[in-house]
PDB file of C-alpha atoms in Angstrom:
ATOM      1  CA  MET A   1      -9.786  59.933  12.187  1.00 36.00           C
ATOM      2  CA  ASP A   2     -12.134  57.030  12.867  1.00 37.00           C
ATOM      3  CA  THR A   3     -10.138  53.836  12.584  1.00 38.00           C
ATOM      4  CA  SER A   4     -12.465  51.358  14.190  1.00 38.00           C
ATOM      5  CA  PHE A   5     -11.621  47.709  13.760  1.00 38.00           C
ATOM      6  CA  SER A   6     -14.482  46.760  11.463  1.00 35.00           C
ATOM      7  CA  ASP A   7     -14.043  49.702   9.088  1.00 35.00           C
ATOM      8  CA  TYR A   8     -10.705  48.680   7.637  1.00 37.00           C
ATOM      9  CA  ARG A   9     -10.556  44.905   7.644  1.00 42.00           C
ATOM     10  CA  HIS A  10      -9.021  43.336   4.577  1.00 43.00           C
ATOM     11  CA  LEU A  11      -9.550  39.587   4.430  1.00 43.00           C
ATOM     12  CA  LEU A  12      -7.790  37.287   2.039  1.00 42.00           C
ATOM     13  CA  ARG A  13      -8.083  33.541   1.651  1.00 42.00           C
ATOM     14  CA  THR A  14      -6.254  31.319  -0.782  1.00 41.00           C
ATOM     15  CA  ARG A  15      -7.424  27.954  -1.971  1.00 47.00           C
ATOM     16  CA  GLY A  16      -6.433  25.070   0.233  1.00 52.00           C
ATOM     17  CA  PHE A  17      -4.491  27.155   2.707  1.00 64.00           C
ATOM     18  CA  GLY A  18      -5.272  29.624   5.449  1.00 79.00           C
ATOM     19  CA  ARG A  19      -6.436  33.191   5.504  1.00 85.00           C
ATOM     20  CA  VAL A  20      -5.226  36.521   6.789  1.00 87.00           C
ATOM     21  CA  SER A  21      -7.171  39.588   7.842  1.00 89.00           C
ATOM     22  CA  VAL A  22      -5.474  42.939   8.349  1.00 91.00           C
ATOM     23  CA  SER A  23      -7.047  45.948  10.030  1.00 92.00           C
ATOM     24  CA  VAL A  24      -6.020  49.245  11.577  1.00 94.00           C
ATOM     25  CA  HIS A  25      -7.189  50.276  15.031  1.00 94.00           C
ATOM     26  CA  GLY A  26      -5.799  53.663  16.023  1.00 94.00           C
ATOM     27  CA  ARG A  27      -2.022  53.233  15.948  1.00 96.00           C
ATOM     28  CA  VAL A  28      -2.189  49.443  15.790  1.00 96.00           C
ATOM     29  CA  MET A  29      -2.055  47.381  12.607  1.00 94.00           C
ATOM     30  CA  LEU A  30      -3.616  44.068  13.562  1.00 95.00           C
ATOM     31  CA  ALA A  31      -3.231  40.922  11.480  1.00 90.00           C
ATOM     32  CA  VAL A  32      -4.956  37.648  12.248  1.00 91.00           C
ATOM     33  CA  ALA A  33      -3.177  34.891  10.340  1.00 88.00           C
ATOM     34  CA  GLU A  34      -4.794  31.477  10.157  1.00 89.00           C
ATOM     35  CA  GLY A  35      -2.481  28.851   8.694  1.00 86.00           C
ATOM     36  CA  PRO A  36      -1.271  26.749   7.096  1.00 83.00           C
ATOM     37  CA  PHE A  37       0.646  29.109   4.818  1.00 83.00           C
ATOM     38  CA  ASP A  38       1.876  28.921   1.252  1.00 81.00           C
ATOM     39  CA  GLY A  39       3.621  31.421  -1.011  1.00 78.00           C
ATOM     40  CA  GLU A  40       0.377  32.592  -2.574  1.00 81.00           C
ATOM     41  CA  LEU A  41      -1.092  33.485   0.814  1.00 81.00           C
ATOM     42  CA  MET A  42       2.071  35.372   1.746  1.00 78.00           C
ATOM     43  CA  MET A  43       1.791  37.508  -1.380  1.00 78.00           C
ATOM     44  CA  ALA A  44      -1.936  38.040  -0.779  1.00 80.00           C
ATOM     45  CA  THR A  45      -1.041  39.256   2.697  1.00 81.00           C
ATOM     46  CA  ARG A  46       1.250  41.838   1.135  1.00 81.00           C
ATOM     47  CA  ARG A  47      -1.722  43.229  -0.787  1.00 84.00           C
ATOM     48  CA  ALA A  48      -3.873  43.305   2.360  1.00 86.00           C
ATOM     49  CA  VAL A  49      -1.193  45.196   4.296  1.00 86.00           C
ATOM     50  CA  ARG A  50      -0.834  47.691   1.453  1.00 86.00           C
ATOM     51  CA  LEU A  51      -4.586  48.382   1.578  1.00 88.00           C
ATOM     52  CA  ALA A  52      -4.724  48.617   5.364  1.00 90.00           C
ATOM     53  CA  ALA A  53      -1.681  50.925   5.438  1.00 89.00           C
ATOM     54  CA  LYS A  54      -3.777  53.640   3.804  1.00 91.00           C
ATOM     55  CA  GLN A  55      -5.616  53.939   7.131  1.00 93.00           C
ATOM     56  CA  LEU A  56      -2.520  54.389   9.298  1.00 93.00           C
ATOM     57  CA  PRO A  57      -1.956  57.679  11.145  1.00 94.00           C
ATOM     58  CA  ARG A  58      -0.541  60.397   8.917  1.00 90.00           C
ATOM     59  CA  ASP A  59       2.569  60.824  11.068  1.00 92.00           C
ATOM     60  CA  GLY A  60       3.521  57.215  10.274  1.00 88.00           C
ATOM     61  CA  PHE A  61       3.897  56.049  13.873  1.00 94.00           C
ATOM     62  CA  PHE A  62       2.254  52.695  14.456  1.00 95.00           C
ATOM     63  CA  VAL A  63       2.860  49.321  16.050  1.00 96.00           C
ATOM     64  CA  SER A  64       1.865  45.896  14.736  1.00 96.00           C
ATOM     65  CA  LEU A  65       0.335  42.801  16.254  1.00 96.00           C
ATOM     66  CA  VAL A  66       0.172  39.495  14.376  1.00 94.00           C
ATOM     67  CA  GLU A  67      -1.880  36.720  15.932  1.00 95.00           C
ATOM     68  CA  PHE A  68      -1.312  33.235  14.550  1.00 93.00           C
ATOM     69  CA  ARG A  69      -4.281  30.884  14.787  1.00 92.00           C
ATOM     70  CA  HIS A  70      -4.873  27.239  13.853  1.00 90.00           C
ATOM     71  CA  SER A  71      -1.408  26.560  12.436  1.00 89.00           C
ATOM     72  CA  LEU A  72       1.968  28.068  11.631  1.00 89.00           C
ATOM     73  CA  GLU A  73       2.816  25.236   9.266  1.00 90.00           C
ATOM     74  CA  MET A  74       4.309  26.380   5.962  1.00 86.00           C
ATOM     75  CA  GLU A  75       4.923  25.113   2.486  1.00 86.00           C
ATOM     76  CA  PRO A  76       8.595  25.411   1.414  1.00 86.00           C
ATOM     77  CA  GLU A  77       7.987  28.560  -0.661  1.00 85.00           C
ATOM     78  CA  ALA A  78       6.191  30.421   2.143  1.00 86.00           C
ATOM     79  CA  LEU A  79       9.236  31.809   3.999  1.00 89.00           C
ATOM     80  CA  PRO A  80      10.981  33.207   0.885  1.00 90.00           C
ATOM     81  CA  ARG A  81       7.690  34.793  -0.198  1.00 88.00           C
ATOM     82  CA  LEU A  82       7.210  36.230   3.278  1.00 87.00           C
ATOM     83  CA  ALA A  83      10.690  37.767   3.124  1.00 91.00           C
ATOM     84  CA  GLU A  84       9.817  39.234  -0.275  1.00 89.00           C
ATOM     85  CA  ALA A  85       6.599  40.697   1.152  1.00 87.00           C
ATOM     86  CA  VAL A  86       8.412  42.233   4.136  1.00 88.00           C
ATOM     87  CA  HIS A  87      10.985  43.859   1.848  1.00 89.00           C
ATOM     88  CA  GLY A  88       8.039  45.228  -0.129  1.00 86.00           C
ATOM     89  CA  TYR A  89       6.536  46.794   3.008  1.00 85.00           C
ATOM     90  CA  ILE A  90       9.870  48.388   3.828  1.00 87.00           C
ATOM     91  CA  SER A  91      10.307  49.811   0.323  1.00 87.00           C
ATOM     92  CA  GLN A  92       6.814  51.326   0.611  1.00 84.00           C
ATOM     93  CA  GLY A  93       7.656  52.886   3.987  1.00 84.00           C
ATOM     94  CA  VAL A  94       5.263  50.654   5.940  1.00 87.00           C
ATOM     95  CA  VAL A  95       7.464  49.886   8.941  1.00 89.00           C
ATOM     96  CA  SER A  96       5.935  49.582  12.387  1.00 93.00           C
ATOM     97  CA  ARG A  97       7.924  50.838  15.361  1.00 94.00           C
ATOM     98  CA  SER A  98       7.399  47.563  17.183  1.00 95.00           C
ATOM     99  CA  LEU A  99       6.012  44.175  16.178  1.00 96.00           C
ATOM    100  CA  VAL A 100       4.478  41.557  18.444  1.00 97.00           C
ATOM    101  CA  PHE A 101       3.735  38.020  17.302  1.00 96.00           C
ATOM    102  CA  VAL A 102       1.150  36.056  19.284  1.00 97.00           C
ATOM    103  CA  ALA A 103       1.558  32.283  19.113  1.00 96.00           C
ATOM    104  CA  GLY A 104       0.856  29.683  21.767  1.00 94.00           C
ATOM    105  CA  ASP A 105       3.392  26.956  22.440  1.00 94.00           C
ATOM    106  CA  ASP A 106       0.861  24.324  21.340  1.00 95.00           C
ATOM    107  CA  LEU A 107       0.278  25.873  17.897  1.00 93.00           C
ATOM    108  CA  PRO A 108       1.084  23.354  15.120  1.00 94.00           C
ATOM    109  CA  GLY A 109       4.170  24.600  13.272  1.00 92.00           C
ATOM    110  CA  VAL A 110       5.244  26.955  16.088  1.00 95.00           C
ATOM    111  CA  GLU A 111       8.822  25.838  15.405  1.00 94.00           C
ATOM    112  CA  ASN A 112       8.658  28.129  12.320  1.00 93.00           C
ATOM    113  CA  LEU A 113       8.131  31.229  14.473  1.00 95.00           C
ATOM    114  CA  ASP A 114      11.841  31.960  14.998  1.00 96.00           C
ATOM    115  CA  ALA A 115      12.428  32.014  11.225  1.00 94.00           C
ATOM    116  CA  VAL A 116       9.384  34.254  10.726  1.00 93.00           C
ATOM    117  CA  MET A 117      10.539  36.672  13.439  1.00 95.00           C
ATOM    118  CA  ALA A 118      14.077  36.762  12.010  1.00 95.00           C
ATOM    119  CA  ILE A 119      12.758  38.210   8.749  1.00 93.00           C
ATOM    120  CA  TRP A 120      11.482  41.331  10.542  1.00 91.00           C
ATOM    121  CA  ARG A 121      14.201  41.739  13.187  1.00 94.00           C
ATOM    122  CA  PRO A 122      16.620  43.863  11.113  1.00 91.00           C
ATOM    123  CA  THR A 123      14.041  46.652  10.760  1.00 90.00           C
ATOM    124  CA  ARG A 124      12.258  46.910  14.125  1.00 92.00           C
ATOM    125  CA  PRO A 125      11.952  45.421  17.609  1.00 94.00           C
ATOM    126  CA  VAL A 126      10.201  42.051  17.398  1.00 96.00           C
ATOM    127  CA  LEU A 127       8.594  40.443  20.433  1.00 97.00           C
ATOM    128  CA  ARG A 128       6.626  37.302  21.124  1.00 98.00           C
ATOM    129  CA  ALA A 129       3.527  36.928  23.266  1.00 98.00           C
ATOM    130  CA  HIS A 130       1.762  33.695  24.120  1.00 97.00           C
ATOM    131  CA  ASN A 131      -1.742  35.197  24.188  1.00 97.00           C
ATOM    132  CA  MET A 132      -3.554  38.322  23.022  1.00 96.00           C
ATOM    133  CA  ALA A 133      -3.685  39.965  26.464  1.00 97.00           C
ATOM    134  CA  GLU A 134       0.106  39.762  26.680  1.00 98.00           C
ATOM    135  CA  GLY A 135       0.398  40.974  23.073  1.00 97.00           C
ATOM    136  CA  TRP A 136      -1.695  44.085  23.707  1.00 97.00           C
ATOM    137  CA  ARG A 137       0.262  44.790  26.897  1.00 97.00           C
ATOM    138  CA  LEU A 138       3.558  44.710  24.975  1.00 97.00           C
ATOM    139  CA  LEU A 139       2.181  46.924  22.190  1.00 96.00           C
ATOM    140  CA  ASN A 140       0.823  49.442  24.646  1.00 97.00           C
ATOM    141  CA  GLN A 141       4.177  49.576  26.433  1.00 96.00           C
ATOM    142  CA  ALA A 142       5.766  50.593  23.111  1.00 95.00           C
ATOM    143  CA  LEU A 143       3.081  53.216  22.453  1.00 96.00           C
ATOM    144  CA  VAL A 144       3.312  54.764  25.920  1.00 97.00           C
ATOM    145  CA  ALA A 145       7.138  54.733  25.823  1.00 96.00           C
ATOM    146  CA  ALA A 146       6.936  56.758  22.596  1.00 94.00           C
ATOM    147  CA  GLY A 147       4.538  59.277  24.160  1.00 96.00           C
ATOM    148  CA  TYR A 148       1.296  57.989  22.635  1.00 96.00           C
ATOM    149  CA  PRO A 149      -1.780  56.812  24.523  1.00 96.00           C
ATOM    150  CA  ALA A 150      -2.440  53.112  24.933  1.00 96.00           C
ATOM    151  CA  GLU A 151      -4.955  51.525  22.566  1.00 95.00           C
ATOM    152  CA  PRO A 152      -7.792  49.397  23.920  1.00 93.00           C
ATOM    153  CA  PRO A 153      -7.638  45.719  22.925  1.00 92.00           C
ATOM    154  CA  VAL A 154      -9.813  44.715  19.992  1.00 87.00           C
ATOM    155  CA  ALA A 155     -12.047  41.725  20.572  1.00 69.00           C
TER     156      ALA A 155
END
């Protein structure tokens, strides 16, 4: 199955706020999230994940990487909507075996990261990386530990 990065990118932007792109690369679901975030963007992200999930491996084993860019600032309704979206993924059976968030310490709104990570923690291991190289290393550790080959980083 050809799951090259550019083939399955789903990009969503909402007015006045950030954008999110979701793609599948082998056994990696990659999301690039550019804040700030509001509830509408969180629900749009749910739709993008649902579309990208159609390209996941048939055996259902995959890992996820979410890179935050520009900002992790959120409107008050963003976290509850994010929790709603995550519960939607779970009910649809879209649950990665490991999830890595990439966010630098200097990212505006980085103080929201703990609350974001807490939403996913009950359903899978959740890790934090400070840069993409570290994020890919952590994902590949999870893949190799499960008996799958490492995936090359996507530029």
